[in-house]
Coordinates of C-alpha atoms in Angstrom, one line a residue:
Chain A
X1 CA 0.1 -0.3 -0.1
X2 CA 1.7 3.2 -1.3
X3 CA 0.5 6.6 -0.2
X4 CA -2.5 6.9 -2.0
X5 CA -5.6 5.4 -1.8
X6 CA -5.9 2.2 -2.6
X7 CA -8.6 2.8 -5.9
X8 CA -6.1 5.6 -7.5
X9 CA -3.4 3.9 -7.1
X10 CA -5.4 0.5 -9.6
X11 CA -5.9 3.8 -11.8
X12 CA -2.2 4.7 -11.7
X13 CA -0.4 1.9 -12.1
X14 CA -2.5 0.9 -15.7
X15 CA -3.2 4.3 -16.9
X16 CA -1.5 5.1 -20.3
X17 CA -2.3 8.3 -20.3
X18 CA -3.0 10.4 -17.8
X19 CA -3.9 14.8 -17.6
X20 CA -1.0 16.9 -16.2
X21 CA -2.1 20.6 -14.9
X22 CA 0.7 22.9 -14.2
X23 CA 0.2 27.2 -13.7
X24 CA 1.9 29.1 -16.6
X25 CA 3.8 32.3 -15.5
X26 CA 0.2 34.4 -16.1
X27 CA -1.8 32.7 -13.2
X28 CA -3.5 30.1 -15.9
X29 CA -3.9 26.3 -15.9
X30 CA -1.6 24.2 -19.1
X31 CA -2.5 20.6 -19.7
X32 CA -1.0 18.1 -21.4
X33 CA -1.8 14.6 -21.4
X34 CA 1.9 12.2 -20.3
X35 CA 2.3 8.7 -19.5
X36 CA 2.6 8.5 -15.2
X37 CA 4.4 6.3 -13.4
X38 CA 3.9 5.5 -9.7
X39 CA 6.6 3.9 -7.0
X40 CA 4.1 4.3 -4.2
X41 CA 5.7 7.3 -2.5
X42 CA 5.9 9.6 -6.2
X43 CA 3.5 10.1 -9.4
X44 CA 6.7 10.2 -11.6
X45 CA 6.3 12.0 -15.6
X46 CA 9.1 12.2 -17.6
X47 CA 9.4 15.0 -20.3
X48 CA 11.8 15.5 -23.5
X49 CA 13.4 18.7 -23.5
X50 CA 11.6 19.4 -27.0
X51 CA 8.1 19.6 -25.2
X52 CA 9.8 21.7 -22.3
X53 CA 7.9 24.3 -21.7
X54 CA 6.0 22.8 -19.1
X55 CA 9.2 22.0 -17.3
X56 CA 9.6 25.5 -17.0
X57 CA 5.9 26.3 -15.3
X58 CA 6.6 23.8 -12.7
X59 CA 9.7 25.6 -12.0
X60 CA 8.4 28.8 -11.9
X61 CA 5.4 26.9 -9.5
X62 CA 5.4 23.3 -8.0
X63 CA 1.7 23.0 -7.8
X64 CA 0.2 20.4 -10.2
X65 CA -2.7 18.5 -11.1
X66 CA -2.9 14.4 -12.6
X67 CA -5.8 13.3 -13.6
X68 CA -6.8 9.7 -14.6
X69 CA -9.6 10.1 -17.3
X70 CA -10.0 8.1 -20.5
X71 CA -12.0 5.0 -20.1
X72 CA -9.9 3.4 -22.7
X73 CA -6.8 4.3 -21.3
X74 CA -7.3 1.8 -18.1
X75 CA -7.1 -1.5 -17.5
X76 CA -9.0 -1.7 -14.5
X77 CA -11.9 -3.6 -13.7
X78 CA -14.2 -1.1 -12.6
X79 CA -14.1 2.1 -14.7
X80 CA -13.2 5.5 -11.8
X81 CA -12.3 8.6 -12.6
X82 CA -9.3 9.9 -10.3
X83 CA -7.6 13.5 -10.1
X84 CA -5.0 14.4 -7.7
X85 CA -3.2 17.7 -6.6
X86 CA 0.6 17.3 -5.8
X87 CA 3.9 19.3 -5.5
X88 CA 5.8 18.9 -8.3
X89 CA 9.8 18.6 -8.9
X90 CA 11.9 18.9 -12.1
X91 CA 15.2 16.7 -12.1
X92 CA 16.8 17.8 -15.3
X93 CA 20.4 17.0 -14.0
X94 CA 21.4 14.3 -15.9
X95 CA 19.0 15.4 -19.0
X96 CA 20.9 12.5 -21.2
X97 CA 20.6 9.6 -19.0
X98 CA 19.2 10.4 -15.8
X99 CA 15.5 9.9 -17.0
X100 CA 16.5 6.0 -17.3
X101 CA 15.9 5.5 -13.7
X102 CA 12.0 5.5 -14.9
X103 CA 12.6 2.9 -18.2
X104 CA 11.5 -0.3 -16.3
X105 CA 8.3 1.2 -15.2
X106 CA 8.2 3.0 -18.8
X107 CA 8.8 -0.1 -20.1
X108 CA 6.2 -2.0 -18.7
X109 CA 3.2 -0.1 -19.5
X110 CA 4.5 0.6 -23.2
X111 CA 7.3 -2.4 -24.1
X112 CA 7.7 -0.3 -27.8
X113 CA 9.9 1.6 -25.3
X114 CA 13.3 0.0 -25.7
X115 CA 12.9 -0.3 -29.8
X116 CA 12.6 3.4 -29.8
X117 CA 15.4 3.7 -27.4
X118 CA 17.2 1.9 -30.4
X119 CA 16.5 4.1 -32.2
X120 CA 18.2 7.1 -30.1
X121 CA 20.1 8.7 -33.2
X122 CA 17.2 9.3 -35.6
X123 CA 15.7 11.3 -32.8
X124 CA 18.5 12.5 -30.4
X125 CA 16.6 15.3 -28.7
X126 CA 13.5 13.1 -27.8
X127 CA 15.5 11.2 -25.1
X128 CA 17.4 14.4 -23.1
X129 CA 14.3 14.1 -20.9
X130 CA 14.0 15.5 -17.4
X131 CA 12.0 13.6 -14.7
X132 CA 8.6 15.5 -13.4
X133 CA 8.2 14.4 -10.0
X134 CA 4.8 14.4 -8.1
X135 CA 4.7 14.1 -4.0
X136 CA 0.8 14.3 -3.7
X137 CA -1.1 16.2 -1.5
X138 CA -4.7 15.8 -1.7
X139 CA -7.0 13.1 -4.3
X140 CA -10.1 13.1 -5.8
X141 CA -12.0 10.0 -6.6
X142 CA -15.1 9.5 -8.7
X143 CA -16.5 5.8 -8.0
X144 CA -17.2 4.9 -12.5
X145 CA -16.2 7.8 -13.1
X146 CA -19.1 9.7 -12.8
X147 CA -18.7 13.1 -11.7
X148 CA -21.9 14.2 -11.6
X149 CA -21.5 12.9 -7.8
X150 CA -19.2 14.7 -5.5
X151 CA -15.8 13.1 -5.2
X152 CA -14.1 11.0 -2.2
X153 CA -11.5 13.6 -1.4
X154 CA -8.7 12.4 0.1
X155 CA -6.5 14.6 2.1
X156 CA -3.0 12.5 2.0
X157 CA -0.4 12.3 4.6
X158 CA 2.3 13.6 3.8
X159 CA 0.5 16.9 2.5
X160 CA 2.9 19.8 2.8
X161 CA 1.0 22.5 5.2
Chain B
X1 CA -5.4 31.1 -32.6
X2 CA -9.1 30.9 -32.1
X3 CA -10.4 27.8 -32.7
X4 CA -12.7 27.6 -35.6
X5 CA -16.2 26.3 -35.6
X6 CA -14.8 23.6 -38.1
X7 CA -12.7 22.3 -34.7
X8 CA -15.1 22.7 -32.4
X9 CA -17.9 20.3 -34.8
X10 CA -15.4 18.0 -34.4
X11 CA -14.6 17.6 -30.9
X12 CA -17.6 15.2 -30.6
X13 CA -16.1 12.8 -33.2
X14 CA -12.8 12.5 -32.7
X15 CA -13.0 12.9 -28.1
X16 CA -15.1 10.9 -25.9
X17 CA -14.8 13.0 -22.7
X18 CA -13.0 16.4 -21.9
X19 CA -10.9 17.6 -18.6
X20 CA -11.6 20.8 -17.8
X21 CA -9.1 22.5 -15.8
X22 CA -8.4 25.1 -13.2
X23 CA -7.1 27.1 -10.5
X24 CA -8.7 26.3 -7.4
X25 CA -9.1 28.3 -3.9
X26 CA -5.4 26.8 -2.6
X27 CA -3.8 28.2 -5.7
X28 CA -3.8 24.3 -7.4
X29 CA -4.8 23.5 -10.6
X30 CA -7.6 21.0 -10.2
X31 CA -8.1 19.3 -13.7
X32 CA -11.9 17.0 -13.5
X33 CA -13.2 15.0 -16.5
X34 CA -16.5 15.4 -17.9
X35 CA -18.8 14.4 -20.9
X36 CA -19.7 16.7 -23.4
X37 CA -21.2 18.2 -26.6
X38 CA -20.3 21.3 -29.1
X39 CA -22.6 23.5 -30.5
X40 CA -19.7 24.8 -33.1
X41 CA -22.8 27.6 -34.7
X42 CA -22.6 29.3 -30.9
X43 CA -18.8 28.1 -30.7
X44 CA -19.3 26.8 -27.7
X45 CA -19.0 23.8 -26.0
X46 CA -21.2 22.5 -23.4
X47 CA -19.6 20.3 -20.7
X48 CA -22.0 18.3 -18.4
X49 CA -22.0 19.9 -14.6
X50 CA -19.2 18.5 -12.7
X51 CA -20.8 17.8 -9.0
X52 CA -19.5 18.8 -5.4
X53 CA -18.3 22.2 -3.9
X54 CA -14.6 21.1 -3.8
X55 CA -14.9 20.9 -7.5
X56 CA -16.2 23.5 -8.9
X57 CA -14.5 25.8 -12.0
X58 CA -15.1 29.7 -11.5
X59 CA -16.5 31.5 -13.5
X60 CA -14.6 34.7 -13.6
X61 CA -11.0 32.9 -14.4
X62 CA -10.3 31.6 -17.4
X63 CA -9.9 28.3 -17.7
X64 CA -8.4 24.8 -19.8
X65 CA -10.4 22.2 -21.4
X66 CA -8.3 19.1 -23.0
X67 CA -9.7 16.7 -25.2
X68 CA -7.2 14.2 -25.1
X69 CA -7.3 10.7 -26.8
X70 CA -4.9 7.8 -27.6
X71 CA -5.2 3.8 -29.1
X72 CA -4.0 1.4 -26.7
X73 CA -2.2 -1.2 -28.7
X74 CA -1.0 -3.9 -26.2
X75 CA 2.5 -5.3 -25.9
X76 CA 3.4 -2.3 -27.7
X77 CA 1.7 0.6 -25.9
X78 CA -0.3 3.3 -28.3
X79 CA -1.3 5.2 -31.3
X80 CA -3.6 7.5 -32.8
X81 CA -2.5 10.4 -30.2
X82 CA -4.2 13.9 -30.5
X83 CA -5.6 16.1 -28.5
X84 CA -6.8 19.6 -28.3
X85 CA -6.2 22.0 -25.5
X86 CA -8.5 25.4 -25.3
X87 CA -8.5 28.5 -22.9
X88 CA -11.6 30.6 -22.5
X89 CA -14.5 31.5 -20.2
X90 CA -16.8 29.4 -18.0
X91 CA -20.3 30.4 -17.0
X92 CA -22.6 28.0 -15.5
X93 CA -26.3 27.8 -17.5
X94 CA -29.1 25.4 -16.4
X95 CA -27.6 21.6 -15.5
X96 CA -24.6 22.2 -17.2
X97 CA -20.7 24.5 -18.1
X98 CA -20.9 26.3 -21.2
X99 CA -17.4 26.8 -22.3
X100 CA -16.2 29.8 -24.6
X101 CA -13.2 29.6 -26.3
X102 CA -11.0 31.9 -27.8
X103 CA -7.0 30.3 -27.7
X104 CA -6.3 26.5 -29.2
X105 CA -2.7 24.3 -29.8
X106 CA -3.7 21.1 -30.2
X107 CA -1.6 17.5 -32.4
X108 CA -2.8 15.0 -34.2
X109 CA -0.4 12.2 -34.9
X110 CA -2.2 11.1 -38.0
X111 CA -2.0 14.8 -39.5
X112 CA 1.2 15.8 -38.6
X113 CA 3.4 12.9 -38.1
X114 CA 5.2 12.6 -34.9
X115 CA 8.8 13.5 -36.0
X116 CA 7.5 17.1 -37.5
X117 CA 5.9 17.5 -34.1
X118 CA 9.6 16.9 -32.9
X119 CA 11.2 18.8 -35.1
X120 CA 8.8 21.7 -34.2
X121 CA 10.0 21.8 -30.9
X122 CA 13.6 21.8 -31.0
X123 CA 13.9 25.4 -30.6
X124 CA 12.6 24.9 -27.5
X125 CA 14.8 22.2 -26.8
X126 CA 17.4 24.7 -27.2
X127 CA 15.9 27.5 -25.2
X128 CA 15.6 24.8 -22.3
X129 CA 19.5 23.7 -22.7
X130 CA 20.5 27.7 -22.5
X131 CA 18.3 28.0 -19.6
X132 CA 19.4 24.7 -18.1
X133 CA 23.0 26.0 -18.6
X134 CA 22.2 29.1 -16.9
X135 CA 20.3 27.4 -14.0
X136 CA 23.2 25.7 -13.1
X137 CA 26.7 27.4 -14.7
X138 CA 27.4 24.9 -16.9
X139 CA 27.2 24.0 -20.4
X140 CA 24.3 21.1 -20.8
X141 CA 24.5 20.1 -23.9
X142 CA 22.4 16.7 -25.6
X143 CA 24.9 14.1 -26.5
X144 CA 25.2 10.9 -28.4
X145 CA 27.8 8.4 -28.4
X146 CA 30.7 8.7 -30.5
X147 CA 29.3 6.5 -32.9
X148 CA 26.2 7.4 -33.2
X149 CA 27.2 11.0 -33.4
X150 CA 29.8 10.2 -36.2
X151 CA 27.4 7.4 -38.2
X152 CA 24.8 11.1 -38.1
X153 CA 27.2 13.9 -38.8
X154 CA 28.8 12.1 -41.8
X155 CA 25.6 10.4 -43.3
X156 CA 28.2 7.1 -43.3
X157 CA 25.3 5.0 -44.9
X158 CA 25.3 7.1 -48.2
X159 CA 29.0 5.7 -48.8
X160 CA 27.6 3.3 -51.3
X161 CA 27.1 6.5 -53.6
X162 CA 30.9 6.5 -53.5
X163 CA 31.6 2.5 -53.1
X164 CA 29.5 1.4 -56.5
X165 CA 30.8 3.5 -59.0
X166 CA 34.7 2.9 -57.5
X167 CA 33.9 -0.7 -57.7
X168 CA 32.5 -0.6 -61.0
X169 CA 35.9 1.4 -62.2
X170 CA 37.5 -1.0 -60.4
X171 CA 35.6 -4.6 -62.0
X172 CA 36.7 -2.9 -65.6
X173 CA 39.8 -2.9 -65.3
X174 CA 39.7 -5.9 -63.7
X175 CA 38.7 -7.2 -67.4
X176 CA 40.6 -5.1 -69.7
X177 CA 44.0 -4.2 -67.6
X178 CA 44.1 -6.2 -64.3
X179 CA 43.8 -5.8 -60.7
X180 CA 46.0 -4.3 -57.6
X181 CA 44.7 -4.9 -54.2
X182 CA 46.3 -2.2 -52.3
X183 CA 45.5 0.5 -55.1
X184 CA 41.9 -0.7 -55.0
X185 CA 41.6 -0.4 -51.5
X186 CA 43.2 3.1 -51.1
X187 CA 41.0 4.5 -54.4
X188 CA 38.1 3.9 -51.7
X189 CA 39.7 5.2 -48.9
X190 CA 40.1 8.5 -50.8
X191 CA 36.7 8.5 -52.5
X192 CA 35.2 8.0 -49.8
X193 CA 36.8 10.9 -47.8
X194 CA 35.8 13.4 -50.5
X195 CA 32.2 11.9 -50.3
X196 CA 32.9 12.4 -46.6
X197 CA 33.6 16.1 -46.5
X198 CA 31.1 16.9 -48.9
X199 CA 28.5 15.9 -46.9
X200 CA 29.8 17.2 -43.7
X201 CA 30.3 20.8 -46.1
X202 CA 26.9 20.3 -47.0
X203 CA 25.7 20.7 -43.4
X204 CA 28.2 23.4 -42.6
X205 CA 26.7 25.8 -45.0
X206 CA 23.1 24.7 -44.9
X207 CA 23.4 25.0 -41.2
X208 CA 25.1 28.8 -42.1
X209 CA 22.5 29.4 -44.9
X210 CA 19.6 28.2 -42.5
X211 CA 18.6 25.9 -44.8
X212 CA 18.5 23.1 -42.5
X213 CA 16.7 25.1 -39.5
X214 CA 14.2 25.9 -42.4
X215 CA 13.6 22.2 -42.6
X216 CA 11.1 20.6 -40.2
X217 CA 10.3 17.6 -41.9
X218 CA 13.4 16.4 -42.3
X219 CA 14.0 12.1 -43.1
X220 CA 16.6 9.8 -42.3
X221 CA 17.1 10.5 -46.3
X222 CA 16.7 13.8 -46.5
X223 CA 17.6 17.3 -44.3
X224 CA 20.5 17.1 -43.4
X225 CA 22.6 15.6 -40.3
X226 CA 21.3 18.6 -37.7
X227 CA 23.9 17.5 -35.5
X228 CA 24.4 21.5 -35.3
X229 CA 21.1 22.6 -35.5
X230 CA 20.5 20.3 -32.2
X231 CA 23.6 20.9 -30.6
X232 CA 25.6 17.5 -31.0
X233 CA 29.0 19.5 -32.4
X234 CA 29.5 23.0 -33.0
X235 CA 29.9 24.2 -36.2
X236 CA 33.5 25.0 -36.4
X237 CA 34.0 21.3 -35.4
X238 CA 32.0 20.2 -38.5
X239 CA 33.6 22.4 -40.3
X240 CA 36.9 20.5 -39.0
X241 CA 36.0 17.5 -39.6
X242 CA 34.9 18.6 -43.2
X243 CA 38.4 20.2 -44.2
X244 CA 39.7 17.2 -42.4
X245 CA 38.3 14.6 -44.9
X246 CA 39.2 16.3 -47.8
X247 CA 42.2 16.9 -46.6
X248 CA 43.5 13.2 -46.3
X249 CA 41.1 12.6 -49.5
X250 CA 43.2 14.9 -51.5
X251 CA 46.6 13.8 -50.2
X252 CA 45.4 10.0 -51.1
X253 CA 44.5 11.6 -55.0
X254 CA 47.8 13.2 -54.7
X255 CA 49.7 10.2 -53.5
X256 CA 47.9 7.6 -56.5
X257 CA 48.3 10.4 -59.0
X258 CA 52.3 10.0 -58.0
X259 CA 52.2 6.5 -58.3
X260 CA 50.2 5.6 -61.6
X261 CA 50.3 8.8 -63.6
X262 CA 49.6 12.8 -63.3
X263 CA 46.6 12.7 -65.4
X264 CA 44.6 11.4 -63.5
X265 CA 45.0 14.8 -61.3
X266 CA 42.6 16.3 -63.5
X267 CA 40.0 14.1 -62.7
X268 CA 40.4 14.9 -59.0
X269 CA 41.0 18.1 -58.9
X270 CA 37.5 18.3 -60.7
X271 CA 36.1 16.5 -58.7
X272 CA 36.3 17.7 -55.5
X273 CA 36.0 21.5 -57.2
X274 CA 32.5 19.8 -57.8
X275 CA 31.9 18.6 -53.9
X276 CA 33.2 21.5 -52.2
X277 CA 31.4 24.2 -54.7
X278 CA 27.9 22.0 -54.4
X279 CA 26.7 24.0 -51.5
X280 CA 29.9 25.9 -51.4
X281 CA 29.8 30.4 -52.2
X282 CA 30.2 31.8 -54.5
X283 CA 28.7 28.9 -56.9
X284 CA 26.2 26.9 -55.0
X285 CA 26.3 24.7 -57.7
X286 CA 22.9 23.1 -55.7
X287 CA 21.8 26.2 -55.3
X288 CA 21.0 26.8 -58.6
X289 CA 19.4 23.5 -59.6
X290 CA 22.5 22.1 -61.3
X291 CA 22.7 19.8 -58.5
X292 CA 21.9 16.0 -60.4
X293 CA 24.7 17.2 -62.2
X294 CA 26.8 17.3 -60.0
X295 CA 25.8 14.1 -58.3
X296 CA 25.8 12.5 -61.7
X297 CA 29.6 13.5 -63.0
X298 CA 30.8 13.4 -59.5
X299 CA 29.1 9.6 -58.4
X300 CA 29.1 8.2 -62.0
X301 CA 32.0 9.2 -64.8
X302 CA 34.8 10.8 -62.0
X303 CA 34.4 7.8 -59.5
X304 CA 34.4 5.4 -61.8
X305 CA 37.1 6.6 -64.4
X306 CA 39.3 7.5 -61.1
X307 CA 39.1 4.2 -60.3
X308 CA 39.6 2.9 -63.4
X309 CA 42.8 4.5 -64.1
X310 CA 44.4 4.0 -60.6
X311 CA 44.0 0.0 -62.3
X312 CA 45.2 0.8 -65.5
X313 CA 47.4 4.2 -65.5
X314 CA 44.7 5.2 -68.7
X315 CA 41.3 6.2 -69.2
X316 CA 39.2 4.5 -71.3
X317 CA 35.8 4.1 -73.2
X318 CA 34.4 1.5 -71.5
X319 CA 34.4 3.0 -67.9
X320 CA 32.6 6.0 -68.8
X321 CA 30.2 4.8 -70.2
X322 CA 28.7 1.3 -67.4
X323 CA 29.4 4.5 -65.1
X324 CA 26.9 7.0 -67.1
X325 CA 23.7 4.9 -65.9
X326 CA 25.1 4.6 -61.9
X327 CA 25.3 8.4 -62.2
X328 CA 22.0 8.6 -63.8
X329 CA 20.7 6.6 -60.5
X330 CA 23.1 8.2 -57.7
X331 CA 21.6 11.7 -59.4
X332 CA 18.0 10.4 -58.6
X333 CA 18.6 9.6 -55.0
X334 CA 19.3 13.4 -54.6
X335 CA 16.3 13.9 -56.7
X336 CA 14.0 12.1 -54.5
X337 CA 15.2 12.9 -51.9
X338 CA 15.3 16.8 -52.9
X339 CA 11.0 16.3 -53.0
X340 CA 10.5 16.8 -49.5
X341 CA 12.6 19.6 -48.7
X342 CA 11.0 21.9 -50.7
X343 CA 9.7 23.9 -48.9
X344 CA 12.6 25.0 -46.5
X345 CA 15.1 24.9 -49.5
X346 CA 12.7 27.4 -51.1
X347 CA 12.6 29.8 -48.7
X348 CA 16.4 29.7 -48.5
X349 CA 17.1 30.1 -51.8
X350 CA 18.0 26.6 -53.0
X351 CA 16.4 26.4 -56.5
X352 CA 16.7 22.5 -56.6
X353 CA 15.1 20.9 -59.5
X354 CA 11.8 20.0 -57.6
X355 CA 11.8 23.2 -55.9
X356 CA 11.7 25.1 -59.7
X357 CA 9.1 22.2 -61.5
X358 CA 5.7 21.2 -60.7
X359 CA 4.8 17.7 -58.6
X360 CA 4.3 16.3 -62.2
X361 CA 7.4 17.5 -64.4
X362 CA 9.3 16.1 -61.6
X363 CA 7.4 12.9 -61.5
X364 CA 7.7 12.2 -65.6
X365 CA 11.9 13.5 -65.0
X366 CA 12.4 10.6 -62.9
X367 CA 10.7 8.0 -64.8
X368 CA 12.6 9.4 -68.2
X369 CA 16.0 9.5 -66.6
X370 CA 15.2 6.6 -64.8
X371 CA 14.3 5.0 -68.2
X372 CA 17.5 6.5 -70.0
X373 CA 19.5 4.9 -67.5
X374 CA 17.7 0.9 -68.1
X375 CA 17.6 2.0 -71.8
X376 CA 21.5 2.8 -72.0
X377 CA 22.3 -0.3 -70.2
X378 CA 20.6 -2.6 -72.7
X379 CA 22.0 -0.6 -75.5
X380 CA 26.1 -0.6 -74.1
X381 CA 25.2 -4.5 -73.3
X382 CA 24.2 -5.4 -76.7
X383 CA 26.5 -3.8 -78.6
X384 CA 29.2 -4.9 -76.9
X385 CA 30.3 -1.2 -75.7
X386 CA 30.3 -3.0 -71.4
X387 CA 30.7 -6.6 -71.3
X388 CA 27.3 -8.2 -72.4
X389 CA 26.7 -10.2 -68.7
X390 CA 26.2 -7.0 -67.5
X391 CA 22.6 -6.9 -69.1
X392 CA 21.9 -8.0 -65.7
X393 CA 21.2 -5.2 -64.5
X394 CA 17.6 -5.0 -65.9
X395 CA 16.8 -6.9 -62.9
X396 CA 16.7 -4.0 -60.9
X397 CA 14.9 -1.6 -62.8
X398 CA 11.3 -2.8 -61.3
X399 CA 12.7 -0.9 -57.9
X400 CA 11.6 1.9 -59.6
X401 CA 7.9 1.4 -59.6
X402 CA 7.1 1.7 -55.8
X403 CA 9.2 5.2 -56.1
X404 CA 7.1 6.0 -58.9
X405 CA 4.0 5.2 -57.3
X406 CA 5.0 7.0 -54.2
X407 CA 6.0 10.4 -55.8
X408 CA 2.1 10.3 -57.4
X409 CA 0.8 9.5 -54.9
X410 CA 2.4 10.5 -51.7
X411 CA 4.5 13.6 -52.9
X412 CA 3.3 16.3 -50.7
X413 CA 3.5 14.0 -47.4
X414 CA 7.3 13.5 -46.5
X415 CA 7.4 10.9 -43.7
X416 CA 5.1 8.7 -45.8
X417 CA 7.2 8.5 -48.7
X418 CA 10.6 7.8 -46.6
X419 CA 9.8 4.4 -47.8
X420 CA 10.7 5.2 -51.3
X421 CA 13.3 7.6 -50.5
X422 CA 14.7 3.9 -49.1
X423 CA 13.5 1.8 -52.3
X424 CA 15.5 4.6 -54.9
X425 CA 18.8 4.2 -53.0
X426 CA 18.4 0.3 -53.7
X427 CA 17.8 1.1 -57.3
X428 CA 20.6 2.1 -57.4
X429 CA 22.9 0.1 -55.3
X430 CA 21.3 -3.0 -57.2
X431 CA 21.7 -2.0 -60.3
X432 CA 24.9 -0.6 -59.6
X433 CA 26.2 -4.4 -57.8
X434 CA 24.6 -6.1 -60.3
X435 CA 26.7 -4.3 -63.2
X436 CA 29.7 -5.2 -61.0
X437 CA 28.7 -9.0 -61.6
X438 CA 28.4 -8.7 -65.0
X439 CA 32.0 -7.8 -65.3
X440 CA 32.6 -10.6 -62.6
X441 CA 30.8 -13.0 -64.4
X442 CA 32.5 -12.4 -67.6
X443 CA 35.8 -12.6 -66.0
X444 CA 35.1 -16.0 -64.7
X445 CA 33.5 -16.9 -67.7
X446 CA 36.4 -15.7 -69.3
X447 CA 38.7 -18.0 -67.3
X448 CA 37.1 -20.8 -67.3

């Protein structure tokens, strides 16, 4: 059992895509579809420097949210939806190889990543990547994906005041 | 960019749900999925109301509504990636949230390939690298292993263009005069150095002219190595690499001329000058629509005659004739590879043949040139001007058919053209190797 409620973890563990929302310098929310990974404590996302605006935004404002919303992108018995709010950090200390620490989690969801990585020479900048680490502070859960009903709200033990 | 009515109308067909994102009272973004219907006539998207006080979007602030789709591919990952991100104001109505977008950002991999989408991100990548460099106080650059970087910077696989005419010249010499291994190896090395010098010089000048940066549709066959553009290597290093290759190639050429006869030098000088002024100012031959002729001469008669001379110590008609079809076919490799580069080449004044001519003219030109190349092989072989077994090279001609089909059907789609570009290279390689095989067969038959 990790820091998130079990049904939210179940969604995170199979989700092929989530929507990461960051806040730009003008205070506007900006949402990016990304593949999420979870190790029981932190949520990880990885972003190429080609699409690195989101990284700049997180460095300016670390508050983010991440929703799992697409019924076809998760493999769970009973569909549900969840949104997780949290504080994010960007690890870009080694853009070339540092992100490979999430490769085992990535491989589970997208086995073809090894094939793409083998062709790194064709897309060298795509594989210069940062890791976004999200420490969850609050989770919202909608049974059956029904957002026309109020969500269960979980204030998480690791929440930062 | 403001979303069009057409875009709004298509949302329901392309996406199953929406996600509305806003900033909550605690200052955190909050994103909530909901169902929706489009009302393109009024330019609005009607989102189903969301229940719960803690997750209500504000009416007085701009929100972001995202539509995202993928298709899972078990055991592989996913495909059919697309998203539409809209910004605007939202207001509550009876049982719904009416969202009026005024700005859009989107990507659909079926409309814009992932390669192009990535290429368009290169300026952002460079900005980010600069930013991280400033933050950390050290220069942060992308990396590739030395082997991959060398392969990419020199475009090493294109060396087949050099090896085919040189081996052909050597094969003709072996048939008519005799054969020396060491001279053959030195010729291949010298030719390869001049070719790599040309490849790298081409990148230096395409980088400085802005042609590579303007090209957002590079393929593995076109658009240059992009190693400077990506920050993998400096322009100075690339220029030095080019000069190094030219220096070694010229030194080998001079050495061979000293050993085998100074008449070789004239051919070598012509080849080196054509190679350098292919993209270098003031001639910039490829900018004037002369690239195909330069390539046909350089990678046809000049290479084949030079290789023949090194072996035979004289020039001959046969190596000249047999190299003409090979020269035409290698010029066609350039010709087809220039098709996806048209917009960027035109924008930077590089007036290649595909920039100058219409699609029909370019396709018909390709067909005519292929017919000429194989027609010459048939005429030369039947008339005995080259060895008769060389007629087996006609077996490669069908490889042109998928190229012609792709040019007709995918002229405007760079990435759909990629397999045809590969096939076109195979056409040159297979024809050249079969011509060489013709000489080997003739030699073996003669020895029996």
